[in-house]
PDB file of C-alpha atoms in Angstrom:
ATOM      1  CA  UNK A   1      20.033  32.374  76.093  1.00 47.00           C
ATOM      2  CA  UNK A   2      20.083  28.609  74.940  1.00 51.00           C
ATOM      3  CA  UNK A   3      23.483  27.150  75.336  1.00 53.00           C
ATOM      4  CA  UNK A   4      25.313  25.675  72.513  1.00 55.00           C
ATOM      5  CA  UNK A   5      24.800  21.822  72.432  1.00 55.00           C
ATOM      6  CA  UNK A   6      21.771  21.937  74.230  1.00 53.00           C
ATOM      7  CA  UNK A   7      19.499  18.741  73.924  1.00 59.00           C
ATOM      8  CA  UNK A   8      15.890  19.214  72.533  1.00 55.00           C
ATOM      9  CA  UNK A   9      14.223  18.491  75.879  1.00 56.00           C
ATOM     10  CA  UNK A  10      16.489  21.063  77.593  1.00 61.00           C
ATOM     11  CA  UNK A  11      15.521  23.980  75.045  1.00 56.00           C
ATOM     12  CA  UNK A  12      11.792  24.840  74.763  1.00 57.00           C
ATOM     13  CA  UNK A  13      11.958  25.845  71.028  1.00 57.00           C
ATOM     14  CA  UNK A  14      13.728  22.469  69.925  1.00 56.00           C
ATOM     15  CA  UNK A  15      11.080  20.230  71.836  1.00 56.00           C
ATOM     16  CA  UNK A  16       8.448  19.041  69.264  1.00 56.00           C
ATOM     17  CA  UNK A  17       4.843  20.633  69.536  1.00 60.00           C
ATOM     18  CA  UNK A  18       1.961  18.188  70.060  1.00 61.00           C
ATOM     19  CA  UNK A  19      -0.552  18.972  67.525  1.00 60.00           C
ATOM     20  CA  UNK A  20      -4.060  18.702  68.324  1.00 60.00           C
ATOM     21  CA  UNK A  21      -6.752  17.245  66.151  1.00 58.00           C
ATOM     22  CA  UNK A  22      -9.175  19.910  64.516  1.00 54.00           C
ATOM     23  CA  UNK A  23     -11.989  17.453  64.472  1.00 54.00           C
ATOM     24  CA  UNK A  24     -12.325  17.619  68.128  1.00 54.00           C
ATOM     25  CA  UNK A  25     -12.906  21.339  68.109  1.00 52.00           C
ATOM     26  CA  UNK A  26     -15.456  21.664  65.636  1.00 51.00           C
ATOM     27  CA  UNK A  27     -17.946  19.454  63.980  1.00 51.00           C
ATOM     28  CA  UNK A  28     -17.525  21.465  60.562  1.00 53.00           C
ATOM     29  CA  UNK A  29     -14.035  20.658  60.112  1.00 50.00           C
ATOM     30  CA  UNK A  30     -13.984  16.885  59.627  1.00 51.00           C
ATOM     31  CA  UNK A  31     -16.176  13.852  60.438  1.00 50.00           C
ATOM     32  CA  UNK A  32     -15.643  11.976  63.650  1.00 53.00           C
ATOM     33  CA  UNK A  33     -16.631   8.515  64.491  1.00 55.00           C
ATOM     34  CA  UNK A  34     -19.126   9.763  66.974  1.00 65.00           C
ATOM     35  CA  UNK A  35     -20.918  11.710  63.980  1.00 68.00           C
ATOM     36  CA  UNK A  36     -24.810  11.210  63.934  1.00 80.00           C
ATOM     37  CA  UNK A  37     -25.998   8.954  61.224  1.00 78.00           C
ATOM     38  CA  UNK A  38     -28.492  11.365  60.006  1.00 81.00           C
ATOM     39  CA  UNK A  39     -26.040  14.115  59.725  1.00 86.00           C
ATOM     40  CA  UNK A  40     -23.421  11.459  57.804  1.00 86.00           C
ATOM     41  CA  UNK A  41     -26.523  10.855  55.404  1.00 87.00           C
ATOM     42  CA  UNK A  42     -27.112  14.576  54.807  1.00 89.00           C
ATOM     43  CA  UNK A  43     -23.307  15.291  54.141  1.00 90.00           C
ATOM     44  CA  UNK A  44     -23.451  11.991  51.695  1.00 91.00           C
ATOM     45  CA  UNK A  45     -26.389  13.519  49.762  1.00 92.00           C
ATOM     46  CA  UNK A  46     -24.622  17.312  49.719  1.00 93.00           C
ATOM     47  CA  UNK A  47     -21.521  15.720  48.247  1.00 94.00           C
ATOM     48  CA  UNK A  48     -23.371  13.800  45.549  1.00 95.00           C
ATOM     49  CA  UNK A  49     -25.216  16.750  44.684  1.00 95.00           C
ATOM     50  CA  UNK A  50     -21.884  18.767  44.531  1.00 94.00           C
ATOM     51  CA  UNK A  51     -20.416  16.234  42.184  1.00 95.00           C
ATOM     52  CA  UNK A  52     -23.830  16.101  40.011  1.00 95.00           C
ATOM     53  CA  UNK A  53     -23.681  20.051  39.605  1.00 95.00           C
ATOM     54  CA  UNK A  54     -20.032  19.688  38.752  1.00 94.00           C
ATOM     55  CA  UNK A  55     -20.950  17.312  36.122  1.00 94.00           C
ATOM     56  CA  UNK A  56     -23.542  19.332  34.778  1.00 95.00           C
ATOM     57  CA  UNK A  57     -21.463  22.435  34.469  1.00 95.00           C
ATOM     58  CA  UNK A  58     -18.737  20.465  32.931  1.00 95.00           C
ATOM     59  CA  UNK A  59     -21.476  19.544  30.391  1.00 95.00           C
ATOM     60  CA  UNK A  60     -22.823  22.762  29.768  1.00 95.00           C
ATOM     61  CA  UNK A  61     -19.055  23.930  29.339  1.00 95.00           C
ATOM     62  CA  UNK A  62     -18.558  21.001  26.659  1.00 95.00           C
ATOM     63  CA  UNK A  63     -21.661  21.872  24.700  1.00 96.00           C
ATOM     64  CA  UNK A  64     -20.656  25.449  24.339  1.00 95.00           C
ATOM     65  CA  UNK A  65     -17.432  24.689  23.277  1.00 95.00           C
ATOM     66  CA  UNK A  66     -18.788  22.341  20.623  1.00 96.00           C
ATOM     67  CA  UNK A  67     -21.196  25.093  19.582  1.00 95.00           C
ATOM     68  CA  UNK A  68     -18.546  27.739  19.329  1.00 94.00           C
ATOM     69  CA  UNK A  69     -16.368  25.217  17.505  1.00 93.00           C
ATOM     70  CA  UNK A  70     -19.130  24.817  14.875  1.00 93.00           C
ATOM     71  CA  UNK A  71     -19.507  28.141  14.411  1.00 91.00           C
ATOM     72  CA  UNK A  72     -15.781  28.898  13.862  1.00 90.00           C
ATOM     73  CA  UNK A  73     -15.911  25.714  11.250  1.00 89.00           C
ATOM     74  CA  UNK A  74     -19.068  27.729   9.582  1.00 88.00           C
ATOM     75  CA  UNK A  75     -17.182  30.824   9.467  1.00 87.00           C
ATOM     76  CA  UNK A  76     -14.038  29.470   8.120  1.00 83.00           C
ATOM     77  CA  UNK A  77     -15.572  27.465   5.079  1.00 81.00           C
ATOM     78  CA  UNK A  78     -18.130  30.324   4.398  1.00 83.00           C
ATOM     79  CA  UNK A  79     -17.045  30.998   0.947  1.00 77.00           C
ATOM     80  CA  UNK A  80     -15.928  27.250  -0.109  1.00 80.00           C
ATOM     81  CA  UNK A  81     -18.039  24.393  -1.052  1.00 82.00           C
ATOM     82  CA  UNK A  82     -17.682  21.065  -2.881  1.00 85.00           C
ATOM     83  CA  UNK A  83     -17.895  22.706  -6.295  1.00 86.00           C
ATOM     84  CA  UNK A  84     -15.548  25.496  -5.733  1.00 85.00           C
ATOM     85  CA  UNK A  85     -12.973  23.144  -4.308  1.00 86.00           C
ATOM     86  CA  UNK A  86     -13.231  20.950  -7.431  1.00 90.00           C
ATOM     87  CA  UNK A  87     -12.864  23.517  -9.665  1.00 91.00           C
ATOM     88  CA  UNK A  88      -9.800  24.804  -7.788  1.00 89.00           C
ATOM     89  CA  UNK A  89      -8.311  21.589  -7.930  1.00 93.00           C
ATOM     90  CA  UNK A  90      -9.075  21.285 -11.698  1.00 94.00           C
ATOM     91  CA  UNK A  91      -7.450  24.467 -12.095  1.00 94.00           C
ATOM     92  CA  UNK A  92      -4.315  23.582 -10.231  1.00 94.00           C
ATOM     93  CA  UNK A  93      -3.778  20.344 -12.317  1.00 96.00           C
ATOM     94  CA  UNK A  94      -4.037  22.351 -15.311  1.00 95.00           C
ATOM     95  CA  UNK A  95      -1.389  24.830 -14.377  1.00 95.00           C
ATOM     96  CA  UNK A  96       1.107  22.210 -13.079  1.00 95.00           C
ATOM     97  CA  UNK A  97       0.666  20.296 -16.665  1.00 95.00           C
ATOM     98  CA  UNK A  98       1.543  23.676 -18.325  1.00 94.00           C
ATOM     99  CA  UNK A  99       4.455  24.259 -16.075  1.00 94.00           C
ATOM    100  CA  UNK A 100       5.578  20.522 -16.662  1.00 92.00           C
ATOM    101  CA  UNK A 101       5.479  21.046 -20.507  1.00 91.00           C
ATOM    102  CA  UNK A 102       7.278  24.241 -20.159  1.00 90.00           C
ATOM    103  CA  UNK A 103       9.976  22.536 -17.751  1.00 89.00           C
ATOM    104  CA  UNK A 104      10.389  19.941 -20.315  1.00 86.00           C
ATOM    105  CA  UNK A 105      10.448  22.441 -23.404  1.00 83.00           C
ATOM    106  CA  UNK A 106      13.304  24.347 -21.615  1.00 83.00           C
ATOM    107  CA  UNK A 107      15.464  21.137 -20.412  1.00 82.00           C
ATOM    108  CA  UNK A 108      15.526  19.727 -23.753  1.00 74.00           C
ATOM    109  CA  UNK A 109      18.290  20.237 -25.908  1.00 68.00           C
ATOM    110  CA  UNK A 110      18.330  22.699 -28.761  1.00 63.00           C
ATOM    111  CA  UNK A 111      19.324  20.138 -31.125  1.00 62.00           C
ATOM    112  CA  UNK A 112      17.124  17.478 -30.265  1.00 58.00           C
ATOM    113  CA  UNK A 113      13.979  18.245 -32.359  1.00 58.00           C
ATOM    114  CA  UNK A 114      12.971  14.699 -32.502  1.00 59.00           C
ATOM    115  CA  UNK A 115      13.240  11.842 -30.122  1.00 69.00           C
ATOM    116  CA  UNK A 116      14.696   8.559 -30.666  1.00 77.00           C
ATOM    117  CA  UNK A 117      11.576   6.873 -31.386  1.00 80.00           C
ATOM    118  CA  UNK A 118      10.678   9.253 -34.382  1.00 81.00           C
ATOM    119  CA  UNK A 119      14.185   8.930 -35.402  1.00 82.00           C
ATOM    120  CA  UNK A 120      14.195   5.204 -35.933  1.00 88.00           C
ATOM    121  CA  UNK A 121      10.926   5.300 -37.649  1.00 89.00           C
ATOM    122  CA  UNK A 122      12.029   7.531 -40.166  1.00 90.00           C
ATOM    123  CA  UNK A 123      15.200   5.527 -40.780  1.00 91.00           C
ATOM    124  CA  UNK A 124      13.115   2.305 -40.921  1.00 93.00           C
ATOM    125  CA  UNK A 125      10.898   3.891 -43.758  1.00 93.00           C
ATOM    126  CA  UNK A 126      13.853   5.090 -45.678  1.00 93.00           C
ATOM    127  CA  UNK A 127      15.506   1.796 -45.522  1.00 93.00           C
ATOM    128  CA  UNK A 128      12.411   0.083 -46.833  1.00 92.00           C
ATOM    129  CA  UNK A 129      12.111   2.974 -49.662  1.00 91.00           C
ATOM    130  CA  UNK A 130      15.658   2.091 -50.703  1.00 90.00           C
ATOM    131  CA  UNK A 131      15.114  -1.589 -50.744  1.00 88.00           C
ATOM    132  CA  UNK A 132      11.960  -1.199 -52.752  1.00 86.00           C
ATOM    133  CA  UNK A 133      13.859   0.821 -55.311  1.00 84.00           C
ATOM    134  CA  UNK A 134      16.572  -1.845 -55.523  1.00 82.00           C
ATOM    135  CA  UNK A 135      14.321  -4.398 -55.861  1.00 79.00           C
ATOM    136  CA  UNK A 136      12.320  -2.625 -58.673  1.00 79.00           C
ATOM    137  CA  UNK A 137      15.414  -1.553 -60.410  1.00 78.00           C
ATOM    138  CA  UNK A 138      17.188  -5.076 -60.438  1.00 72.00           C
ATOM    139  CA  UNK A 139      17.630  -6.563 -63.866  1.00 74.00           C
ATOM    140  CA  UNK A 140      15.571  -9.486 -64.449  1.00 72.00           C
ATOM    141  CA  UNK A 141      17.029 -13.017 -64.053  1.00 73.00           C
ATOM    142  CA  UNK A 142      17.174 -15.003 -67.087  1.00 72.00           C
ATOM    143  CA  UNK A 143      15.088 -18.205 -67.131  1.00 74.00           C
ATOM    144  CA  UNK A 144      16.358 -20.994 -68.920  1.00 74.00           C
ATOM    145  CA  UNK A 145      14.819 -24.428 -68.920  1.00 77.00           C
ATOM    146  CA  UNK A 146      16.697 -26.803 -66.650  1.00 72.00           C
ATOM    147  CA  UNK A 147      18.383 -29.917 -68.360  1.00 74.00           C
ATOM    148  CA  UNK A 148      17.111 -33.267 -67.632  1.00 76.00           C
ATOM    149  CA  UNK A 149      18.925 -35.138 -65.092  1.00 74.00           C
ATOM    150  CA  UNK A 150      20.386 -38.499 -66.316  1.00 75.00           C
ATOM    151  CA  UNK A 151      18.203 -41.259 -65.272  1.00 76.00           C
ATOM    152  CA  UNK A 152      19.921 -44.804 -64.620  1.00 76.00           C
ATOM    153  CA  UNK A 153      18.231 -47.792 -66.232  1.00 78.00           C
ATOM    154  CA  UNK A 154      16.470 -49.677 -63.472  1.00 77.00           C
ATOM    155  CA  UNK A 155      16.740 -53.582 -63.209  1.00 78.00           C
ATOM    156  CA  UNK A 156      13.504 -55.297 -64.201  1.00 81.00           C
ATOM    157  CA  UNK A 157      11.426 -56.552 -61.282  1.00 79.00           C
ATOM    158  CA  UNK A 158      10.719 -60.444 -61.068  1.00 77.00           C
ATOM    159  CA  UNK A 159       7.405 -61.640 -62.128  1.00 79.00           C
ATOM    160  CA  UNK A 160       7.628 -64.870 -60.325  1.00 80.00           C
ATOM    161  CA  UNK A 161       7.448 -65.771 -56.608  1.00 77.00           C
ATOM    162  CA  UNK A 162      10.798 -66.797 -55.417  1.00 72.00           C
ATOM    163  CA  UNK A 163      11.050 -70.553 -54.408  1.00 70.00           C
ATOM    164  CA  UNK A 164      11.531 -71.601 -51.067  1.00 64.00           C
ATOM    165  CA  UNK A 165      15.126 -73.461 -50.447  1.00 61.00           C
ATOM    166  CA  UNK A 166      14.639 -77.085 -50.818  1.00 57.00           C
ATOM    167  CA  UNK A 167      15.972 -78.006 -47.339  1.00 63.00           C
ATOM    168  CA  UNK A 168      14.552 -76.718 -44.321  1.00 65.00           C
ATOM    169  CA  UNK A 169      16.680 -76.896 -41.365  1.00 78.00           C
ATOM    170  CA  UNK A 170      15.111 -78.805 -38.271  1.00 81.00           C
ATOM    171  CA  UNK A 171      14.109 -75.510 -36.557  1.00 84.00           C
ATOM    172  CA  UNK A 172      11.658 -74.484 -39.274  1.00 83.00           C
ATOM    173  CA  UNK A 173      10.300 -77.964 -39.655  1.00 82.00           C
ATOM    174  CA  UNK A 174       9.553 -77.723 -36.044  1.00 86.00           C
ATOM    175  CA  UNK A 175       7.921 -74.409 -36.281  1.00 88.00           C
ATOM    176  CA  UNK A 176       5.674 -75.283 -39.303  1.00 86.00           C
ATOM    177  CA  UNK A 177       4.510 -78.452 -37.527  1.00 89.00           C
ATOM    178  CA  UNK A 178       3.586 -76.152 -34.570  1.00 91.00           C
ATOM    179  CA  UNK A 179       1.814 -73.775 -36.549  1.00 90.00           C
ATOM    180  CA  UNK A 180      -0.257 -76.521 -38.097  1.00 90.00           C
ATOM    181  CA  UNK A 181      -1.079 -78.050 -34.792  1.00 90.00           C
ATOM    182  CA  UNK A 182      -2.278 -74.772 -33.390  1.00 89.00           C
ATOM    183  CA  UNK A 183      -4.361 -73.983 -36.565  1.00 82.00           C
ATOM    184  CA  UNK A 184      -6.593 -76.815 -35.709  1.00 67.00           C
TER     185      UNK A 184
END
């Protein structure tokens, strides 16, 4: 029996085992660097064919899934077309309008028969009628001629031109001389 505290080198079960390279025994298990180039080419061709076959199988499965999806969609909408859906939507819209009208009628207070706009319009009409009747029933206003307003006497307008002052000051004389000189 192995003693306790033995080192891995002393105990056979604790020693690491050497693993052997499986490709050294059989050429089928893995490629070795010494492999024949023809067999490497053949292996590459086989791997490419396997990948191509797997791709083809995947494509075929995809097409089959698409076919079954299309059939399921056809089956699901078998009794439905655009006209039927349009008619159904119109029916739903009409029913919603009826439901809204019923809801509004139920939620309106019982005493509120007319809305505010109707009441205001009716009040304005009554006020106009009352005003018209008051204007038609009013007594006529007596019309008397107005007295003439007194007109004060106007002074008489002069008939002759005023005479210029006899003496002109020095500035005015210089101005007249300048005007005469410029006129020439």
